[in-house]
PDB file of C-alpha atoms and ligand atoms in Angstrom:
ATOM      1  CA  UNK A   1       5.678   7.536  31.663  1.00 85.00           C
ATOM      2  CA  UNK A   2       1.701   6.631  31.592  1.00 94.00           C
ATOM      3  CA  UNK A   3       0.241   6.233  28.009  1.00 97.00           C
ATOM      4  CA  UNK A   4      -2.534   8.843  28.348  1.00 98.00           C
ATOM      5  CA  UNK A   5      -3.646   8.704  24.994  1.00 98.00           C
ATOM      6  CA  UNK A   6      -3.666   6.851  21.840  1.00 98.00           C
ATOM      7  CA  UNK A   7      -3.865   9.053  18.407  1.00 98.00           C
ATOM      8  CA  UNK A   8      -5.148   7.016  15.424  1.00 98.00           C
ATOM      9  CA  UNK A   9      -4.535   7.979  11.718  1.00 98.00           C
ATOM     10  CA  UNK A  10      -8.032   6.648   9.820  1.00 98.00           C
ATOM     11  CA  UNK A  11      -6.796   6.006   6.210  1.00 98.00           C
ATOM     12  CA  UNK A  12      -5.148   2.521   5.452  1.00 98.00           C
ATOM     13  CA  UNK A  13      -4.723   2.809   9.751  1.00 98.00           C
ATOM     14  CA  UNK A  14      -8.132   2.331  11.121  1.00 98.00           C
ATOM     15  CA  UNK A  15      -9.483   0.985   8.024  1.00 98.00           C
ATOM     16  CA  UNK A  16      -8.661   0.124   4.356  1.00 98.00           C
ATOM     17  CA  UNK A  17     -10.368   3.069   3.119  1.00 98.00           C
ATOM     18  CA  UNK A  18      -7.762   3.775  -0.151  1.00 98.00           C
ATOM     19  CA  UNK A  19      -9.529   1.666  -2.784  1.00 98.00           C
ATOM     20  CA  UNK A  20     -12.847   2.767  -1.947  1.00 98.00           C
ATOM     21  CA  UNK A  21     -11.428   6.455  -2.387  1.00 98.00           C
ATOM     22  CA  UNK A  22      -9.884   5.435  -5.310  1.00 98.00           C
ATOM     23  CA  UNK A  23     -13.342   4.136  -6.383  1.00 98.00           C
ATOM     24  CA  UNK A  24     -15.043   7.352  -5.737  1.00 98.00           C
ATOM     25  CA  UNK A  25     -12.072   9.348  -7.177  1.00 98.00           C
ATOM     26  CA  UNK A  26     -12.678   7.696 -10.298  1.00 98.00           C
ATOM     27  CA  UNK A  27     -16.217   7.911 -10.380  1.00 98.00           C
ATOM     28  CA  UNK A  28     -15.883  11.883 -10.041  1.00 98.00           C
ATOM     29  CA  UNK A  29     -13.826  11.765 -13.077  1.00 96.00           C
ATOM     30  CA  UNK A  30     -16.372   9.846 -14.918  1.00 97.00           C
ATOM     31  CA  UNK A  31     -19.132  11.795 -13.652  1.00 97.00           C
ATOM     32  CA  UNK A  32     -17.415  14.932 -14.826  1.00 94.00           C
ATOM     33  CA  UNK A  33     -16.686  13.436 -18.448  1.00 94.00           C
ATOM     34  CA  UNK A  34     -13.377  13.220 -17.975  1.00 93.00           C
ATOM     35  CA  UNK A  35     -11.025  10.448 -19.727  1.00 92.00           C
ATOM     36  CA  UNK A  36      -8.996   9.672 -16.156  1.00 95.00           C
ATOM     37  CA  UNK A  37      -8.924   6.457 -14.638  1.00 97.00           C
ATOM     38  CA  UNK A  38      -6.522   5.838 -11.545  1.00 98.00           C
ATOM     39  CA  UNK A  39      -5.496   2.270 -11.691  1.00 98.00           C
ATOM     40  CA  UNK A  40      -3.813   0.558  -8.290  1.00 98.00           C
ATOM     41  CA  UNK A  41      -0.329   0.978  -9.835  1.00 97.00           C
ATOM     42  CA  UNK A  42      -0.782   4.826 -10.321  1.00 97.00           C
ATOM     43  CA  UNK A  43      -2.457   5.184  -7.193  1.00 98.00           C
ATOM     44  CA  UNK A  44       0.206   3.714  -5.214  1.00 97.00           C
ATOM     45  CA  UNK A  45       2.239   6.512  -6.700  1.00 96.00           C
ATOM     46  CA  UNK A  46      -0.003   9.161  -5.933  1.00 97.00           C
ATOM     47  CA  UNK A  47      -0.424   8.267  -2.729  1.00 97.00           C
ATOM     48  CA  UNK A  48       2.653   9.569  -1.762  1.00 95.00           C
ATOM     49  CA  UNK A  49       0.752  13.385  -2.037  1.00 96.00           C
ATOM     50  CA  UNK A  50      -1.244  13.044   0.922  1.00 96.00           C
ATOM     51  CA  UNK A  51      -5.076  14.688   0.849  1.00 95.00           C
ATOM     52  CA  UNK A  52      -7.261  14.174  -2.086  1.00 96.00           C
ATOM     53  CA  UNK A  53      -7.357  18.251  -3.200  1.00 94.00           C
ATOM     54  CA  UNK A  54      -3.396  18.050  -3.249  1.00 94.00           C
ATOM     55  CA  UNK A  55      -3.436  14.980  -5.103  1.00 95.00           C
ATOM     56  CA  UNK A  56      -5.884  16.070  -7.853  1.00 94.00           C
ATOM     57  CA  UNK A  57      -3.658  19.355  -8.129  1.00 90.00           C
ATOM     58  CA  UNK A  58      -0.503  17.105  -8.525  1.00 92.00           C
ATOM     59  CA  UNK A  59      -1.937  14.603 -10.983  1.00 93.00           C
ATOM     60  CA  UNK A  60      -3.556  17.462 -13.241  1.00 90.00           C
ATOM     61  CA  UNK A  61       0.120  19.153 -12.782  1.00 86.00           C
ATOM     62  CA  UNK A  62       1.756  16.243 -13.937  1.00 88.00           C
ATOM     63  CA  UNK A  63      -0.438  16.055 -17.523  1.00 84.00           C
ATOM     64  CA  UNK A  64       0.861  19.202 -18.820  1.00 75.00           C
ATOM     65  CA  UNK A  65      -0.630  22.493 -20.254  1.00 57.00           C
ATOM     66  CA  UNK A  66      -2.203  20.812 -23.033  1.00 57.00           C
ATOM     67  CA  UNK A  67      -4.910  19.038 -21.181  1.00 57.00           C
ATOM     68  CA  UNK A  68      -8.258  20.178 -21.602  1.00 53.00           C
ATOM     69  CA  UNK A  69     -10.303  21.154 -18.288  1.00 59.00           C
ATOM     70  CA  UNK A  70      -7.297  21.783 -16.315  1.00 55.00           C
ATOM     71  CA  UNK A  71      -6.688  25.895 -16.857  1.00 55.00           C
ATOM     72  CA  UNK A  72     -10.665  25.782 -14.974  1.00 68.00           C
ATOM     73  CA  UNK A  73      -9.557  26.747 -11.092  1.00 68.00           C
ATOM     74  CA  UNK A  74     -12.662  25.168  -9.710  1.00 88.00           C
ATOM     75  CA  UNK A  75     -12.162  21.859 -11.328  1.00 91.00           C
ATOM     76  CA  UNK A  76     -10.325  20.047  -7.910  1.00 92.00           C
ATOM     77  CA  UNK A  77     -13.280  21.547  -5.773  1.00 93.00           C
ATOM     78  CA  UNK A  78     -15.707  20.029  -8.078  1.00 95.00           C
ATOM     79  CA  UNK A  79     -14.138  16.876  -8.708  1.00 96.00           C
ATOM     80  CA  UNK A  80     -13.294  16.714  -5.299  1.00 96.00           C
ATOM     81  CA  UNK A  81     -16.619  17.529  -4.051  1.00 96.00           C
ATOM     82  CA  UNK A  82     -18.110  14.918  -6.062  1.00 97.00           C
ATOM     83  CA  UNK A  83     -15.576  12.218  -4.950  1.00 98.00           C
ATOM     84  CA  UNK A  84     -16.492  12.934  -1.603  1.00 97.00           C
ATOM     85  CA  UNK A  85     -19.912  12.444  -2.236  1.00 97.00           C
ATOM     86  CA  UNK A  86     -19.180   8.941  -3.686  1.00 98.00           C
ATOM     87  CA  UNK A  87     -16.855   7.986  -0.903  1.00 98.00           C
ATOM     88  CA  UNK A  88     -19.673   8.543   1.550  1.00 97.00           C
ATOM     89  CA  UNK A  89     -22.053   6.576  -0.344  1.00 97.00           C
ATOM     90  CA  UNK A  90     -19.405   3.788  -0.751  1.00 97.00           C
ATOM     91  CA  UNK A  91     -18.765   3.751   3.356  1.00 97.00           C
ATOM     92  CA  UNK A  92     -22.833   4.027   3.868  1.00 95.00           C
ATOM     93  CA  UNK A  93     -23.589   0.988   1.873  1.00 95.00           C
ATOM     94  CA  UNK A  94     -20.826  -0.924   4.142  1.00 94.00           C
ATOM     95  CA  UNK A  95     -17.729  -1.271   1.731  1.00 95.00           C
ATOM     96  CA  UNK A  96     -15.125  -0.281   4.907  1.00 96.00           C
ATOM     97  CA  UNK A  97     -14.485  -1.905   7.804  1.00 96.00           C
ATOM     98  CA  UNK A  98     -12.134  -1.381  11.077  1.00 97.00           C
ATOM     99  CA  UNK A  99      -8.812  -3.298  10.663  1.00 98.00           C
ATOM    100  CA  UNK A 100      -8.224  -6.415  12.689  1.00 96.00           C
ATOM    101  CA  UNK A 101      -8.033  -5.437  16.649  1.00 95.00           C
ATOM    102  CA  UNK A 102      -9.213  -1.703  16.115  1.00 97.00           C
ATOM    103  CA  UNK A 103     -12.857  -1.878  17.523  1.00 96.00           C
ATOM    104  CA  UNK A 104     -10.853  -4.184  20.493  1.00 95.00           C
ATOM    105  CA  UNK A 105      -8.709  -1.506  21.422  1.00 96.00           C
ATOM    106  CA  UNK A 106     -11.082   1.451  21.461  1.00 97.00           C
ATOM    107  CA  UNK A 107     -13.511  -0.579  23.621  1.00 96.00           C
ATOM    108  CA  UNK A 108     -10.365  -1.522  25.998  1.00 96.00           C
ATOM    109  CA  UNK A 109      -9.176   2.136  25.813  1.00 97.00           C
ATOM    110  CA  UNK A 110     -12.743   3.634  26.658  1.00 96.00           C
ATOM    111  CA  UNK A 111     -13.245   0.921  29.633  1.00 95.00           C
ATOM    112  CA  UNK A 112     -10.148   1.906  30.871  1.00 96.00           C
ATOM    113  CA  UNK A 113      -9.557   5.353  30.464  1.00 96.00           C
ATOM    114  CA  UNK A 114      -6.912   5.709  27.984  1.00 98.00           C
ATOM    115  CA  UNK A 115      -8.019   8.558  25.967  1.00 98.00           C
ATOM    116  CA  UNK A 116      -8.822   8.087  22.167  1.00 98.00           C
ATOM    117  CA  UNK A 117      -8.128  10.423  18.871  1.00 98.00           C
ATOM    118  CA  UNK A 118      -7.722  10.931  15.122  1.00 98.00           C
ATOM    119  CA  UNK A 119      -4.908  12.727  13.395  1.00 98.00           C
ATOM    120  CA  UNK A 120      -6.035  12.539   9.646  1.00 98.00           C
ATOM    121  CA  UNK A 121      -5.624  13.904   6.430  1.00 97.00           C
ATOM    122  CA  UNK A 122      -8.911  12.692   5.210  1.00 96.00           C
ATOM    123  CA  UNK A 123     -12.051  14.887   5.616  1.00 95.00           C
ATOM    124  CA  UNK A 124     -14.176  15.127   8.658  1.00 96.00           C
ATOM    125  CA  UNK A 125     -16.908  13.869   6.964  1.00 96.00           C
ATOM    126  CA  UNK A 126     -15.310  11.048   5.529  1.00 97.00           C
ATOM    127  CA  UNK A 127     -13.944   9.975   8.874  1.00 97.00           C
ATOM    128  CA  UNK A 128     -17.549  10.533  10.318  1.00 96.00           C
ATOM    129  CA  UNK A 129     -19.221   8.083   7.507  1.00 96.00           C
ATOM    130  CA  UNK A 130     -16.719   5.610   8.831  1.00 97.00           C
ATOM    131  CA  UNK A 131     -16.890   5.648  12.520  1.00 97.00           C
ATOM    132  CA  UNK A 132     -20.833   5.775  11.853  1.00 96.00           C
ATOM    133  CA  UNK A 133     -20.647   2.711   9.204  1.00 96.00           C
ATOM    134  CA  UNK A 134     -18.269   0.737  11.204  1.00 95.00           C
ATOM    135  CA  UNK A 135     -19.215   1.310  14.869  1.00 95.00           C
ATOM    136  CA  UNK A 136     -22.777   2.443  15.131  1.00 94.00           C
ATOM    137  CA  UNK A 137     -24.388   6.167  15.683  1.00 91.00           C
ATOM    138  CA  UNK A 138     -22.369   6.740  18.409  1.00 90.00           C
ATOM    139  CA  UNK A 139     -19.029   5.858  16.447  1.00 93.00           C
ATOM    140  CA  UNK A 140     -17.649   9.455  16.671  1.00 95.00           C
ATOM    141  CA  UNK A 141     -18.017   9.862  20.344  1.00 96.00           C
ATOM    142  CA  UNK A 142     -15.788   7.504  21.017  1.00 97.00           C
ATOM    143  CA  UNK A 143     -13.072   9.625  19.915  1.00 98.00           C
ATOM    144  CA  UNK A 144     -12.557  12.987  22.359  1.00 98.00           C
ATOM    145  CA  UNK A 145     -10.717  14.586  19.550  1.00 98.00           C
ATOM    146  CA  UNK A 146     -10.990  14.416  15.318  1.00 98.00           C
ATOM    147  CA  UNK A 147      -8.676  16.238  13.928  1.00 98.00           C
ATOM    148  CA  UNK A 148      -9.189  15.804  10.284  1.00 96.00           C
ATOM    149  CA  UNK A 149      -8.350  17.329   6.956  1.00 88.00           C
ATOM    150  CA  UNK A 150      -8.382  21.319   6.254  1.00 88.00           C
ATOM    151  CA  UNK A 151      -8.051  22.118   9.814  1.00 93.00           C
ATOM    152  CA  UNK A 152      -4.118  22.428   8.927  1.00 96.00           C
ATOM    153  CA  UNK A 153      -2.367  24.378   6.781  1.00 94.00           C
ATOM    154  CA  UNK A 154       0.006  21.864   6.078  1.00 96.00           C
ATOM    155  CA  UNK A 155      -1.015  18.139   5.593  1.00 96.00           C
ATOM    156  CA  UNK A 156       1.315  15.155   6.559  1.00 97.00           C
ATOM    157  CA  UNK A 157       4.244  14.737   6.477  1.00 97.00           C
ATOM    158  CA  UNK A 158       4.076  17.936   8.424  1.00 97.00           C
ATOM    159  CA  UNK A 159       3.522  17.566  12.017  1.00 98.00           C
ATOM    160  CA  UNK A 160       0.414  20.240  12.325  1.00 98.00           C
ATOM    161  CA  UNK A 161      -2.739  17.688  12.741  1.00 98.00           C
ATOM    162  CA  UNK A 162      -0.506  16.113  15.243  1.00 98.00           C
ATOM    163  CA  UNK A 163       0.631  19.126  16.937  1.00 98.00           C
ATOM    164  CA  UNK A 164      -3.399  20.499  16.885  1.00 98.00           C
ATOM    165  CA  UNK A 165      -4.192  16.964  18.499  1.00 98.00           C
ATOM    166  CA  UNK A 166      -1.842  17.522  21.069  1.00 98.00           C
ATOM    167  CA  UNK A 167      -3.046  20.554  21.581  1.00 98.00           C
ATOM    168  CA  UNK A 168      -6.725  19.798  21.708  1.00 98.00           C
ATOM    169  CA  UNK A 169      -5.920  17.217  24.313  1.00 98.00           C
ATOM    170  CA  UNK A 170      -3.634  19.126  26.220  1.00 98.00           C
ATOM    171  CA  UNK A 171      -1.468  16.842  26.264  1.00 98.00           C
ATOM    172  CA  UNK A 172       2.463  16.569  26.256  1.00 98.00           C
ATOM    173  CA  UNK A 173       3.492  14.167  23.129  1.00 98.00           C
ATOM    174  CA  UNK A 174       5.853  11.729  25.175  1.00 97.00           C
ATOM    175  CA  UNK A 175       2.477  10.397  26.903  1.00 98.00           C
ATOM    176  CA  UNK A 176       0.876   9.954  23.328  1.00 98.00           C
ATOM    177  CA  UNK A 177       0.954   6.685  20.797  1.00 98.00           C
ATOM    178  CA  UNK A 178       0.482   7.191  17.496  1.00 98.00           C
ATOM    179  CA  UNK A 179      -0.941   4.498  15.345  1.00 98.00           C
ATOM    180  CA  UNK A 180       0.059   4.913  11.714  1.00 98.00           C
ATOM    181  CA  UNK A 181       0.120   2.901   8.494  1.00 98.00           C
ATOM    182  CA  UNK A 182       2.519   4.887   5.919  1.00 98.00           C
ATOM    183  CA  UNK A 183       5.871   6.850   5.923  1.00 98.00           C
ATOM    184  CA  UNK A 184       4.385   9.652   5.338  1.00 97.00           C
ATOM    185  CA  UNK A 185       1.682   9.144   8.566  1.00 98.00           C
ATOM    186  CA  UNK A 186       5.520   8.452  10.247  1.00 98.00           C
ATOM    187  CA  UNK A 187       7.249  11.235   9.469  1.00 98.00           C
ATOM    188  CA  UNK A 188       4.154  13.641  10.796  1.00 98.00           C
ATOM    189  CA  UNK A 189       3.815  11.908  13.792  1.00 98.00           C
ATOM    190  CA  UNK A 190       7.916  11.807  14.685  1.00 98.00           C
ATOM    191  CA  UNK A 191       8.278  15.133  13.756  1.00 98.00           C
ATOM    192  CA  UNK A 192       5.408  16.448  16.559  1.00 98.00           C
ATOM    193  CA  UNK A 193       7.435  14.443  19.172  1.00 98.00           C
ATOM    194  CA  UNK A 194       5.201  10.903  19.575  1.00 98.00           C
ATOM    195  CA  UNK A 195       6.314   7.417  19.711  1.00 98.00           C
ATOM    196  CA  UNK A 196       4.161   5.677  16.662  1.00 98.00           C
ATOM    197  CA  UNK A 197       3.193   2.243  15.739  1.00 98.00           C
ATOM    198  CA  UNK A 198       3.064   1.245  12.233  1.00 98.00           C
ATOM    199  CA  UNK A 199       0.553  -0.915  11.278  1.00 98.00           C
ATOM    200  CA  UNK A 200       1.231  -1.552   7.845  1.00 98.00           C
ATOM    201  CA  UNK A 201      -1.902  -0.961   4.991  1.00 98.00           C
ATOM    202  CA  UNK A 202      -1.733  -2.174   1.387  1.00 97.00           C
ATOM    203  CA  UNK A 203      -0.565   0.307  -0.789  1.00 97.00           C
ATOM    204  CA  UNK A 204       1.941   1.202   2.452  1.00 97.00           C
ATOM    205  CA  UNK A 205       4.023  -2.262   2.723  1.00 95.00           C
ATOM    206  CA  UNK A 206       7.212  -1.104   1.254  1.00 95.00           C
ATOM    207  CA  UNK A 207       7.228   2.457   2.617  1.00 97.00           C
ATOM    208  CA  UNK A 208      10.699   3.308   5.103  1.00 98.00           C
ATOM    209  CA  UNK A 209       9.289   2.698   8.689  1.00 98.00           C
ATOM    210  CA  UNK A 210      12.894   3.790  10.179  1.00 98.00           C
ATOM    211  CA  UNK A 211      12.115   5.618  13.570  1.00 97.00           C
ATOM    212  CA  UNK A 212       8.729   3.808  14.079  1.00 98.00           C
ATOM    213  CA  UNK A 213       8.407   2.396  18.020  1.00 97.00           C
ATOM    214  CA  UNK A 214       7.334  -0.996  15.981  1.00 96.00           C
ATOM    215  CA  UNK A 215       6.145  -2.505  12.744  1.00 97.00           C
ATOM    216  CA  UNK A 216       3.240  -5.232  12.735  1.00 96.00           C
ATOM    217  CA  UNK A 217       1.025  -6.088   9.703  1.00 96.00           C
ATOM    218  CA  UNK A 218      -2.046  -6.219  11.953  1.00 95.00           C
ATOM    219  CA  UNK A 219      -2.998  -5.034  15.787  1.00 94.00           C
ATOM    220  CA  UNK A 220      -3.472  -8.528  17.000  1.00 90.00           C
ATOM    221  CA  UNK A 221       0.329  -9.471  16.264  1.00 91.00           C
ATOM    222  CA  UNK A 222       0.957  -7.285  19.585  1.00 89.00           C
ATOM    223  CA  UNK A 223      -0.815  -9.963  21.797  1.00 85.00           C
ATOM    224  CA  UNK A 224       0.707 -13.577  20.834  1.00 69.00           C
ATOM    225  CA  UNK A 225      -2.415 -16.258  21.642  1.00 57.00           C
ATOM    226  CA  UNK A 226      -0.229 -18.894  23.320  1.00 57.00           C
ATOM    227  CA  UNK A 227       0.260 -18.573  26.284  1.00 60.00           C
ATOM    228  CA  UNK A 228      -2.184 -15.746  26.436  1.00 62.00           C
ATOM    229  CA  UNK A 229      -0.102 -12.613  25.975  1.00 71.00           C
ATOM    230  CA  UNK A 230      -1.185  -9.368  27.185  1.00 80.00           C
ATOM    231  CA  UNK A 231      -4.490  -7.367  25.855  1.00 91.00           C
ATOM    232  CA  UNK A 232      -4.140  -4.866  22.717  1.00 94.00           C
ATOM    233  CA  UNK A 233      -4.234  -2.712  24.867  1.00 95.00           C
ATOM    234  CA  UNK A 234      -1.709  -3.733  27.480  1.00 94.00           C
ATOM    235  CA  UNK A 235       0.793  -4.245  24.501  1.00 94.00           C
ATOM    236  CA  UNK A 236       0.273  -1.023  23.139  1.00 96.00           C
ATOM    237  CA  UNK A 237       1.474   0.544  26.820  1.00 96.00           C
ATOM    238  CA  UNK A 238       4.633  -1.585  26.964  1.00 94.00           C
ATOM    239  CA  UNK A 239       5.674  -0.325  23.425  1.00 95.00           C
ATOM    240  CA  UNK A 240       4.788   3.360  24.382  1.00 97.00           C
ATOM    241  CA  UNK A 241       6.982   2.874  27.673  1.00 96.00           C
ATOM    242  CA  UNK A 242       9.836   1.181  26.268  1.00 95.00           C
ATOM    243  CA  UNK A 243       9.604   3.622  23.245  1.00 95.00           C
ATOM    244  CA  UNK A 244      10.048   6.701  25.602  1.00 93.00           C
ATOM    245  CA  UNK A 245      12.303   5.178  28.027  1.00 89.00           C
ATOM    246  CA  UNK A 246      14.545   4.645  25.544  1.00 85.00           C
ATOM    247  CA  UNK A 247      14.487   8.226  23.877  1.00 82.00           C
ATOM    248  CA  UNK A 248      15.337   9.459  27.383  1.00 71.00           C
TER     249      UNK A 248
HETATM  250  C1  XBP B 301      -4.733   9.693   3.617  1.00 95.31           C
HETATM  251  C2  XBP B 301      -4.989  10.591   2.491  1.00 95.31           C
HETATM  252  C3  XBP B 301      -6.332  10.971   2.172  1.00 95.31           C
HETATM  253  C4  XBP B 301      -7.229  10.098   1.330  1.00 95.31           C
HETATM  254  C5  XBP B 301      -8.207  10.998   0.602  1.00 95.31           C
HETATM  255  O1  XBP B 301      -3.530  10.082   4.280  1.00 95.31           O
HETATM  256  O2  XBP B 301      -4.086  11.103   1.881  1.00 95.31           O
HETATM  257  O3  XBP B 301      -6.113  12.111   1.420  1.00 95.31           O
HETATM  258  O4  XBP B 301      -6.501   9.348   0.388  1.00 95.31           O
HETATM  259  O5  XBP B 301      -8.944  11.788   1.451  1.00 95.31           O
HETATM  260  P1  XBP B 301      -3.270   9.706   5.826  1.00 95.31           P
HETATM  261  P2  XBP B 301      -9.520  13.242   0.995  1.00 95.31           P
HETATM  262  O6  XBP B 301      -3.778   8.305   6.044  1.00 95.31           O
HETATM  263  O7  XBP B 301      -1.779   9.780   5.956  1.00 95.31           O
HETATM  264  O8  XBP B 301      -3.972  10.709   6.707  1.00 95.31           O
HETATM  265  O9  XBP B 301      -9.892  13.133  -0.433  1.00 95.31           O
HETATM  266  O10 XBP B 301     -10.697  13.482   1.889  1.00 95.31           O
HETATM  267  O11 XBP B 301      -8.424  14.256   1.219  1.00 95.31           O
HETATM  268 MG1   MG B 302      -2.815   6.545   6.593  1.00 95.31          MG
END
């Protein structure tokens, strides 16, 4: 089966986004005069709640009914409001950039007409800062479909951004790749039907990548250099074909 399109995830996928949102996470809490710092060790942890909202809702969970602030229902919009705010300012001023092999592949996809689109938890604007940051104003239009964020009611590991992609490209998933960097990412992807790629991210390198097509630690591992192997692009097709010839 032809590989029609390729479905990226943006966060630790695309780019290493994670410690700038920790960055702007913990600014919000600072701004807000609150005593919270997320160090990488805690992060890492509370990563595994995918989307910022859910995460502030699970840390301020997690610190009991004493706390003071957290009985105030509009403290995650707020705080997450604000970290948004800082995240964009953070991507603006340059401090993300596409992984390894990423800006490669889209220009190789777009030349030859393998379609492009995001699956992400992340907010549209936050994925929009990025594309704009790392590939110029027309960054976004090189993507026919963004699925991002709220559009779901429930956020990966579910399948639904996947399933809306799909949808929105009216396409069937066994002529989809997914490229994803965490278990999580893995699980949403499998579970909507598509073959997926793991690239692995930072905070993701020990997740469980059983069912995933492959595994690399960067893009460019698909094409070995000597002899010259086949494009990104190219290697990206053989995985999706083996993948799906091989789950019948
Ligand atoms: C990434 C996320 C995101 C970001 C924060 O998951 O969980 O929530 O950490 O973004 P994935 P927001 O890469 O699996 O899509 O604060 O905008 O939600
Ligand atoms: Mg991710």
């Amino acid at each position: 089966m032809e590989l029609e399109a390729i479905i990226c995830d943006v966060d630790g996928t695309l780019a290493e986004t994670e410690e700038s949102h920790r960055a702007a996470f913990n600014q919000a809490f600072r701004d807000a005069g609150l005593p919270w710092h997320w160090d990488k060790s805690l992060y890492g942890e509370l990563l595994k709640v995918t989307g910022g909202k859910e995460r502030l809702r699970h840390f301020i969970g997690s610190l009991g009914i004493k706390t003071v602030n957290t009985a105030d229902p509009s403290l995650v919009a707020s705080l997450h409001e604000r970290k948004t705010a800082c995240y964009g300012e953070l991507v603006s001023r340059g401090a993300v950039s596409l992984r390894s092999g990423f800006e490669t592949l889209i220009r190789q996809a777009r030349s030859e007409g393998v379609r492009l689109a995001i699956a992400t938890t992340t907010g549209l604007a936050n994925v929009q800062a990025l594309l704009r940051s790392a590939l110029g104003t027309e960054g976004c239009s090189c993507f026919e479909v963004i699925a991002a964020g709220d559009t779901v009611a429930h956020k990966k590991p579910a399948p639904d951004i996947y399933l809306r992609t799909l949808a929105q490209l009216r396409l069937a998933p066994r002529s989809c790749l997914a490229v994803e960097d965490s278990h999580n990412g893995l699980r949403a992807a499998r579970a909507a039907g598509i073959a997926t790629l793991i690239v692995r991210s930072t905070y993701s390198r020990f997740d469980d990548f059983a069912g995933a097509a492959r595994v690399v630690d960067e893009l460019d591992e698909l094409c070995a250099a000597e002899p010259p192997g086949p494009s990104i692009l190219d290697a990206l097709r053989l995985l999706h074909q083996r993948a799906t010839r091989e789950s019948g």
